[in-house]
Coordinates of C-alpha atoms in Angstrom, one line a residue:
M28 CA -8.8 181.4 83.0
A29 CA -11.5 178.7 83.8
T30 CA -14.0 180.6 81.9
L31 CA -11.5 180.4 78.5
M32 CA -11.0 177.0 79.1
S33 CA -14.7 176.1 79.3
R34 CA -15.4 178.0 76.1
R35 CA -12.4 176.4 74.3
H36 CA -13.5 173.2 75.1
E37 CA -17.4 174.1 74.0
L38 CA -15.6 175.0 70.8
E39 CA -13.8 171.7 70.3
T40 CA -16.5 169.9 70.8
H41 CA -18.6 171.8 68.3
L42 CA -16.0 171.5 65.4
E43 CA -15.7 167.9 66.0
R44 CA -19.4 167.7 65.6
A45 CA -19.4 169.7 62.7
V46 CA -16.7 167.5 61.0
R47 CA -18.6 164.5 61.6
L48 CA -21.7 165.9 59.9
Q49 CA -20.0 166.0 56.8
S50 CA -19.6 162.6 56.4
P51 CA -21.7 161.2 53.9
V52 CA -23.3 158.4 55.5
L53 CA -24.7 161.0 58.1
R54 CA -25.9 163.1 55.2
L55 CA -28.0 160.3 53.8
P56 CA -31.7 161.6 54.0
S57 CA -33.9 159.5 56.6
E58 CA -35.8 158.0 53.5
L59 CA -32.6 156.5 51.6
L60 CA -31.0 155.3 55.0
S61 CA -34.4 153.4 55.8
S62 CA -34.5 151.9 52.5
I63 CA -30.8 150.9 53.0
F64 CA -32.0 149.2 56.3
V65 CA -34.6 147.3 54.9
M66 CA -32.6 145.9 52.1
G67 CA -29.7 144.9 54.8
V68 CA -32.4 143.2 57.3
F69 CA -35.0 141.4 54.4
E70 CA -33.0 141.4 51.2
L71 CA -29.7 139.5 51.8
G72 CA -30.9 136.0 52.9
D73 CA -30.3 134.4 56.0
E74 CA -26.4 133.9 55.8
D75 CA -25.5 137.1 57.4
P76 CA -28.3 139.3 57.8
V77 CA -28.1 142.7 59.5
M78 CA -30.0 142.8 62.8
V79 CA -32.2 145.9 63.8
S80 CA -30.9 146.0 67.1
T81 CA -27.2 146.4 65.6
L82 CA -28.4 149.3 63.6
M83 CA -29.9 151.1 66.7
L84 CA -26.4 151.0 68.7
V85 CA -24.9 153.2 65.5
C86 CA -25.8 156.4 66.6
R87 CA -29.0 158.1 67.9
Y88 CA -29.8 159.3 64.2
W89 CA -29.7 155.8 63.1
S90 CA -31.8 154.8 66.0
E91 CA -34.5 157.3 65.3
V92 CA -34.5 156.2 61.7
A93 CA -35.0 152.4 62.2
L94 CA -37.6 153.3 65.1
N95 CA -39.3 155.1 62.3
T96 CA -39.1 152.3 59.7
P97 CA -42.3 150.2 60.5
I98 CA -41.2 147.4 57.7
L99 CA -38.6 146.6 60.2
W100 CA -40.5 145.6 62.9
T101 CA -43.2 143.3 60.8
K102 CA -41.2 139.5 61.8
I103 CA -42.7 138.8 64.8
S104 CA -41.3 135.7 66.4
V105 CA -42.6 133.8 69.4
S106 CA -40.6 131.3 71.0
P107 CA -39.4 130.1 74.7
H108 CA -36.6 132.7 73.9
D109 CA -38.8 135.3 73.2
T110 CA -41.0 137.4 76.1
R111 CA -44.3 139.1 75.5
E112 CA -42.8 142.6 75.8
K113 CA -40.9 142.2 72.6
T114 CA -43.8 141.0 70.8
R115 CA -46.2 144.0 71.9
R116 CA -43.0 146.3 70.9
K117 CA -42.8 144.6 67.3
L118 CA -46.9 145.2 67.1
E119 CA -47.0 149.0 68.0
R120 CA -43.9 149.6 65.9
S121 CA -44.9 147.9 63.0
K122 CA -48.0 150.2 62.5
S123 CA -50.2 149.1 59.8
C124 CA -47.6 147.2 58.0
P125 CA -48.2 143.2 57.1
L126 CA -46.9 141.2 59.2
D127 CA -45.1 137.6 59.1
I128 CA -45.8 135.9 62.4
S129 CA -44.0 132.7 63.4
I130 CA -44.9 130.6 66.7
N131 CA -42.5 127.9 66.9
F132 CA -42.0 125.7 70.2
E133 CA -40.0 122.4 69.5
P134 CA -41.1 119.6 71.2
R135 CA -38.5 119.7 74.2
M136 CA -39.1 118.3 77.7
E137 CA -38.4 121.7 79.6
Y138 CA -41.3 123.9 77.3
T139 CA -44.0 121.2 77.4
T140 CA -45.4 122.8 80.8
S141 CA -45.6 126.0 79.5
V142 CA -46.2 125.9 75.8
T143 CA -49.8 126.6 76.4
E144 CA -49.5 129.6 78.4
H145 CA -46.6 131.5 75.9
V146 CA -48.9 130.5 73.1
I147 CA -52.2 132.1 74.5
S148 CA -50.6 135.1 75.9
A149 CA -49.0 135.4 72.4
M150 CA -52.2 135.0 70.6
E151 CA -53.8 137.3 73.0
L152 CA -51.8 139.7 71.5
I153 CA -51.6 139.2 67.9
R154 CA -55.5 138.6 67.6
P155 CA -56.0 142.4 66.9
A156 CA -53.7 142.6 64.2
L157 CA -54.6 139.3 62.1
W158 CA -56.4 141.7 59.6
R159 CA -52.6 142.5 58.5
T160 CA -51.0 138.9 58.7
K161 CA -49.3 138.2 55.6
S162 CA -47.6 135.2 56.8
F163 CA -48.5 132.7 59.9
R164 CA -46.8 129.7 60.8
L165 CA -47.2 127.6 64.0
S166 CA -45.3 124.9 64.8
V167 CA -46.4 123.2 68.4
P168 CA -45.7 119.5 70.1
N169 CA -49.3 118.4 70.5
R170 CA -52.9 119.1 69.0
L171 CA -53.6 121.0 72.7
Q172 CA -51.6 123.7 71.8
A173 CA -52.5 124.2 68.2
H174 CA -56.2 124.2 69.5
A175 CA -55.7 126.8 71.9
A176 CA -53.8 129.0 69.5
L177 CA -56.3 128.4 66.5
L178 CA -59.0 129.3 68.8
H179 CA -57.8 133.0 68.5
C180 CA -57.6 132.9 64.5
Q181 CA -61.4 133.4 64.1
E182 CA -60.9 136.7 62.4
D183 CA -60.8 137.6 58.8
A184 CA -56.9 137.6 57.3
P185 CA -57.7 139.7 53.9
L186 CA -54.0 139.9 53.4
L187 CA -52.9 136.3 54.3
E188 CA -50.8 134.8 51.7
I189 CA -48.7 131.9 53.6
L190 CA -50.0 129.5 56.1
S191 CA -48.2 126.3 57.8
I192 CA -49.3 124.4 60.9
H193 CA -47.0 122.1 62.3
I194 CA -48.0 119.3 64.9
H195 CA -44.8 117.2 66.1
H196 CA -46.9 114.3 67.7
S197 CA -48.3 113.3 64.5
M198 CA -49.4 109.9 66.1
Q199 CA -51.3 111.3 68.9
D200 CA -54.8 110.3 69.5
D201 CA -56.7 112.7 71.8
T202 CA -60.0 114.8 72.2
Y203 CA -58.6 117.6 70.5
S204 CA -58.8 115.6 67.1
S205 CA -62.2 116.9 65.7
P206 CA -61.7 119.8 63.5
L207 CA -62.3 123.6 64.5
L208 CA -64.4 126.3 63.5
P209 CA -63.5 127.7 59.7
L210 CA -60.4 129.5 60.3
F211 CA -60.3 133.0 59.8
K212 CA -64.2 132.9 59.4
G213 CA -63.0 131.1 56.0
H214 CA -62.0 134.5 54.5
T215 CA -58.8 134.0 52.8
P216 CA -58.8 135.4 49.4
R217 CA -55.2 135.9 48.9
L218 CA -54.1 132.7 50.4
K219 CA -51.7 130.9 47.8
S220 CA -49.2 128.5 50.2
C221 CA -50.5 126.3 52.7
S222 CA -48.6 123.7 54.5
L223 CA -50.3 121.6 57.2
T224 CA -48.9 118.8 59.6
S225 CA -51.6 116.6 61.3
F226 CA -53.6 119.0 61.6
N227 CA -57.2 118.0 61.2
F228 CA -59.3 120.9 59.6
G229 CA -62.1 118.7 58.2
W230 CA -60.7 119.3 54.7
D231 CA -62.5 122.4 54.4
H232 CA -62.3 123.8 50.7
R233 CA -62.5 127.4 51.7
L234 CA -59.1 127.1 53.4
I235 CA -57.3 124.9 50.4
S236 CA -58.9 126.4 47.4
N237 CA -56.9 128.3 44.7
L238 CA -53.5 127.6 46.2
R239 CA -49.9 127.8 44.3
V240 CA -48.4 125.2 46.9
L241 CA -49.9 122.8 49.0
K242 CA -48.3 120.4 51.2
L243 CA -49.7 118.0 53.4
A244 CA -47.9 115.6 56.1
G245 CA -48.1 113.6 58.9
Y246 CA -52.0 112.5 58.2
F247 CA -52.4 108.4 59.9
N248 CA -55.0 106.0 60.6
A249 CA -58.6 107.6 61.0
F250 CA -57.3 110.7 59.8
T251 CA -55.9 109.5 56.2
P252 CA -57.6 111.6 53.3
T253 CA -59.0 109.4 50.5
A254 CA -57.8 109.9 47.1
S255 CA -61.0 111.2 46.2
T256 CA -60.8 114.3 49.0
L257 CA -57.8 114.8 47.7
L258 CA -58.7 114.8 44.2
R259 CA -61.5 117.3 45.1
V260 CA -58.9 119.7 46.5
L261 CA -56.8 119.5 43.7
H262 CA -59.8 120.4 41.3
E263 CA -60.6 123.1 43.6
C264 CA -56.5 124.6 42.6
P265 CA -56.2 125.0 39.2
N266 CA -53.1 127.1 39.4
L267 CA -51.6 124.6 41.5
E268 CA -47.8 124.8 41.2
E269 CA -46.3 122.4 43.9
L270 CA -47.7 119.6 45.3
V271 CA -45.9 117.4 48.5
L272 CA -47.7 114.7 50.1
R273 CA -45.6 113.3 53.0
N274 CA -45.9 110.6 55.7
I275 CA -49.3 109.9 54.9
S276 CA -50.6 106.0 55.1
S277 CA -53.0 104.9 52.2
V278 CA -55.9 103.3 53.6
D279 CA -57.4 102.9 49.9
S280 CA -54.0 100.9 49.2
D281 CA -55.5 97.4 48.2
T282 CA -58.0 98.7 46.2
C283 CA -55.6 100.7 43.9
R284 CA -53.1 98.0 43.5
S285 CA -55.5 95.7 41.4
D286 CA -54.5 94.7 37.8
D287 CA -58.1 96.1 36.7
F288 CA -57.4 99.7 37.8
A289 CA -58.3 101.8 34.9
P290 CA -57.3 105.4 34.4
P291 CA -59.8 107.9 33.6
P292 CA -60.3 109.2 29.9
L293 CA -58.5 112.4 29.1
S294 CA -61.5 114.6 29.1
K295 CA -61.8 113.8 33.0
L296 CA -58.5 114.5 34.0
I297 CA -57.6 117.5 36.5
Q298 CA -55.6 120.1 34.3
L299 CA -52.8 121.5 36.6
R300 CA -50.9 123.1 33.8
R301 CA -48.7 125.3 36.1
L302 CA -47.8 122.4 38.5
T303 CA -43.9 122.0 38.1
R304 CA -43.0 120.0 41.3
I305 CA -44.8 116.9 42.5
S306 CA -43.1 115.1 45.7
F307 CA -44.4 111.6 47.0
Y308 CA -42.6 110.5 50.5
Y309 CA -44.1 107.7 52.0
S310 CA -47.7 108.4 51.0
G311 CA -48.4 105.0 49.6
V312 CA -48.2 103.6 46.1
G313 CA -52.2 103.1 46.0
L314 CA -52.8 106.6 46.9
T315 CA -50.1 108.3 44.4
R316 CA -51.1 106.1 41.7
Q317 CA -54.7 107.1 42.1
I318 CA -53.4 110.8 42.2
M319 CA -51.1 110.8 39.1
A320 CA -53.9 108.9 37.2
H321 CA -56.4 111.7 37.6
I322 CA -54.6 114.5 37.0
A323 CA -52.3 115.9 33.9
F324 CA -49.1 117.7 34.2
P325 CA -48.0 118.9 31.3
N326 CA -45.0 121.3 33.0
L327 CA -43.8 119.0 35.6
E328 CA -40.0 119.6 35.8
S329 CA -39.3 117.9 39.5
L330 CA -40.6 114.5 41.0
E331 CA -39.9 112.8 43.7
M332 CA -40.8 109.1 44.6
C333 CA -39.8 108.3 47.9
Y334 CA -40.6 105.1 49.8
L335 CA -43.3 103.9 47.6
E336 CA -42.6 100.0 47.3
N337 CA -43.4 99.2 43.7
V338 CA -43.5 102.3 41.3
T339 CA -43.8 100.3 38.2
P340 CA -48.0 101.2 37.9
V341 CA -46.7 105.3 38.4
L342 CA -43.5 104.9 35.8
Q343 CA -46.5 103.8 33.3
L344 CA -48.4 106.8 33.7
L345 CA -45.8 109.4 33.4
C346 CA -45.3 107.5 30.1
S347 CA -48.9 108.4 29.2
Q348 CA -48.1 111.6 30.4
A349 CA -44.5 112.1 28.6
S350 CA -45.8 110.7 24.9
T351 CA -47.8 114.4 24.8
R352 CA -45.8 116.8 26.8
L353 CA -43.5 116.2 29.9
P354 CA -40.3 118.7 30.3
L355 CA -39.0 116.6 33.4
L356 CA -35.6 118.4 34.5
Y357 CA -35.2 116.2 37.9
L358 CA -36.3 113.2 38.9
R359 CA -35.3 111.3 42.4
I360 CA -36.4 107.6 43.2
E361 CA -35.6 106.5 47.0
S362 CA -36.0 103.1 48.4
C363 CA -38.5 102.2 45.6
L364 CA -38.9 99.1 43.3
F365 CA -39.7 99.5 39.7
N366 CA -39.4 97.3 36.1
E367 CA -36.1 98.2 34.8
M368 CA -36.7 97.7 31.5
K369 CA -39.8 100.0 31.8
F370 CA -37.8 102.5 33.4
V371 CA -35.6 102.8 30.6
N372 CA -38.5 102.9 28.4
F373 CA -39.7 105.9 30.5
L374 CA -36.3 107.9 30.0
R375 CA -36.4 107.5 26.5
R376 CA -39.5 109.8 26.5
V377 CA -37.7 112.6 28.6
P378 CA -34.7 113.8 26.8
S379 CA -34.8 116.9 28.9
L380 CA -33.6 115.3 32.1
V381 CA -30.9 117.2 33.5
S382 CA -30.4 115.5 37.0
L383 CA -31.3 111.8 38.0
E384 CA -31.1 110.4 41.7
L385 CA -31.5 106.6 42.4
I386 CA -30.8 106.6 46.0
D387 CA -30.9 102.9 47.9
I388 CA -32.2 101.0 44.9
D389 CA -32.2 97.6 45.2
D390 CA -32.7 96.6 41.9
T391 CA -29.7 95.5 39.5
L392 CA -28.8 98.9 37.8
S393 CA -26.1 97.5 35.1
S394 CA -28.3 97.5 32.4
F395 CA -29.8 100.7 33.3
L396 CA -26.1 102.1 32.7
K397 CA -25.4 100.3 29.9
G398 CA -28.6 101.8 28.5
L399 CA -27.7 105.5 29.1
S400 CA -24.2 104.4 27.2
S401 CA -26.2 103.4 24.3
S402 CA -26.3 105.7 21.3
Q403 CA -29.3 104.0 19.5
P404 CA -30.6 106.4 20.4
W405 CA -29.2 108.4 23.3
I406 CA -31.0 108.5 26.7
C407 CA -31.3 111.7 28.8
P408 CA -28.7 113.1 26.4
R409 CA -28.8 116.3 28.5
L410 CA -28.4 114.6 31.8
E411 CA -25.5 116.4 33.9
A412 CA -25.9 114.8 37.4
L413 CA -26.3 111.4 38.3
S414 CA -26.5 109.7 41.7
V415 CA -26.5 106.1 43.0
N416 CA -26.2 106.7 46.7
G417 CA -26.5 103.5 48.3
C418 CA -26.8 101.3 45.2
T419 CA -24.6 98.1 45.4
A420 CA -26.2 95.9 42.8
F421 CA -24.5 97.8 39.3
D422 CA -21.2 96.7 38.7
W423 CA -18.2 99.2 37.7
D424 CA -18.0 98.5 34.3
S425 CA -21.2 99.9 33.6
L426 CA -20.7 102.9 35.4
R427 CA -17.3 103.0 33.4
S428 CA -19.0 102.7 30.4
L429 CA -21.3 105.3 31.2
V430 CA -18.8 108.1 31.7
E431 CA -16.6 106.9 28.8
S432 CA -19.5 107.4 26.5
R433 CA -20.2 110.7 26.8
L434 CA -16.4 112.0 27.0
S435 CA -16.2 111.1 23.2
V436 CA -15.5 114.3 20.5
I437 CA -16.8 112.2 17.5
P438 CA -20.2 112.8 17.1
P439 CA -22.6 109.6 17.9
A440 CA -23.4 108.9 14.4
Y441 CA -20.6 106.9 13.5
P442 CA -19.8 105.4 9.8
P443 CA -19.6 101.5 10.2
H444 CA -16.0 101.3 10.0
L445 CA -15.0 104.1 12.3
S446 CA -15.6 104.0 16.4
P447 CA -15.4 106.4 19.3
L448 CA -11.6 106.8 20.5
P449 CA -10.9 105.2 24.1
I450 CA -10.3 107.3 27.0
S451 CA -6.6 107.5 26.7
C452 CA -6.4 108.3 23.0
V453 CA -8.8 111.6 24.0
A454 CA -6.4 114.8 24.0
P455 CA -6.5 117.3 26.5
V456 CA -9.0 120.6 25.2
R457 CA -6.1 123.2 24.6
F458 CA -4.2 121.0 22.4
R459 CA -6.9 119.5 20.8
S460 CA -8.1 122.7 19.2
Q461 CA -4.5 123.1 17.9
A462 CA -3.8 120.1 16.4
Q463 CA -7.4 119.3 14.7
P464 CA -10.4 121.4 13.2
R465 CA -12.9 121.6 15.5
I466 CA -15.8 119.1 15.2
H467 CA -19.6 120.4 15.5
Q468 CA -21.1 118.0 17.5
P469 CA -25.1 118.0 16.5
S470 CA -27.8 118.8 19.0
F471 CA -28.6 115.3 19.8
A472 CA -25.1 114.7 21.4
P473 CA -24.8 113.8 25.0
I474 CA -23.3 116.5 27.0
R475 CA -21.1 115.2 29.6
L476 CA -21.2 114.3 33.1
R477 CA -20.6 116.8 35.7
A478 CA -21.8 115.3 39.0
I479 CA -21.7 111.6 40.3
D480 CA -22.3 110.6 43.5
V481 CA -21.3 107.2 44.4
T482 CA -21.7 107.5 48.3
R483 CA -22.2 104.0 50.1
C484 CA -21.8 102.0 47.2
S485 CA -19.0 99.6 48.3
Q486 CA -18.5 97.9 45.3
I487 CA -16.5 101.4 44.0
S488 CA -13.0 101.1 45.5
K489 CA -11.1 104.6 45.8
E490 CA -8.9 103.6 42.7
M491 CA -11.9 103.4 40.6
V492 CA -13.4 107.2 42.6
Q493 CA -9.7 108.7 41.6
W494 CA -10.5 107.5 37.9
L495 CA -14.0 109.0 37.7
R496 CA -12.5 112.2 39.4
M497 CA -10.1 112.4 36.1
Y498 CA -13.6 112.9 33.7
V499 CA -16.0 114.5 36.2
A500 CA -15.9 117.4 38.1
D501 CA -17.8 116.6 41.4
V502 CA -17.7 113.0 42.7
K503 CA -18.9 112.3 45.9
C504 CA -18.1 109.7 48.1
E505 CA -17.8 108.5 51.2
P506 CA -15.1 110.4 53.2
A507 CA -11.7 108.4 54.2
K508 CA -11.9 107.3 57.9
G509 CA -9.0 108.4 60.2
V510 CA -7.4 106.9 63.3
W511 CA -10.6 107.7 65.1
G512 CA -13.3 106.6 62.7

């Protein structure tokens, strides 16, 4: 009887296994399942990525497929929460696939004593795999840890495309300020993106040549690059697409602010035909003016100028570029001074502008907003988003006139005896199409504003915000404070 019961149990187990094998998921070929794993881990973004460890817990078959998919183990992270054994396992399982290496230690007090030991230990494991590293990111508190890690980067990196070195304590002056030997022996033929923060590399052109993206930040005092140094760097990057200068003290600002400053002739400009984004953030108006005066950017789409004092000279250089070609789409000016009339003249030359952000501007903006409301001719007819965050100098009437001027259904070229209809007379869309034939607006008619930001504008009341929300889809303002503030 016991033998029969045992036999029955074996048959039931075998039957259950056979039924499970009929599931379409379990009948997928290992190659197809491996591709699905890769898409789930790498191609779904950072919103809800599928963890490899979770996939391995589903069943033994999935675990074997994940272990035999080297690309799933190519992201190597070194931090206080990652062990040396975890790094070693990923290096072994990734086999010969290109690696994405990230070493990240935030400047927290509980990490300062062991950061150097962790970094050196990790780099000893990573160094034999530098030849297949695709991206290398290093973020440490000070230059001591950076030098300890980069002393192990003396091997060729033929596959390296992205390099990022971030030193948090940028104002620190120590004995580790001298440049290292050429990183990766100066052999990085595929390097396209370079982001350096407070890292002194002697401005070796072998490290920052032929780049697509260049980001420099955190250079002060004696480590600040001169305008001529940066121009030489730009000359070595004719295919540059993005340039970011952040927190750089301008050592030659006095000479650049002189009235006798003369831009070079067009024949001597550095041609950056692929440059689409420029960002200057506390980089000194003198240094900024020197760079903008020596480069040509006929395809620039995004420009940011923040904390640069008086940017009127830069606006004049932009006007010169706009006289030929400047397809600017996004412009942000924060905590700067400028001549309002020259700013309006510049905007007349960039009809392609879609988004304009003016943050913490102390100059009066009422005449500027009235200029955007004028149809002789229209300024920035494609403007969709306007931000005046922290601007308290403009009055409500100028902002209301701007919104009203871009709501009219009548073409902007009115006959002398006609005028645009007021807001109260504009019928809703569903009734307007029935009451009168559709009027074709000419191509130069401005489009309706879709977003306005009036945060921290104390002169704008709640009633004014409610009026704006009647005609603008997205209106941002300070949230209403509750009982507890």
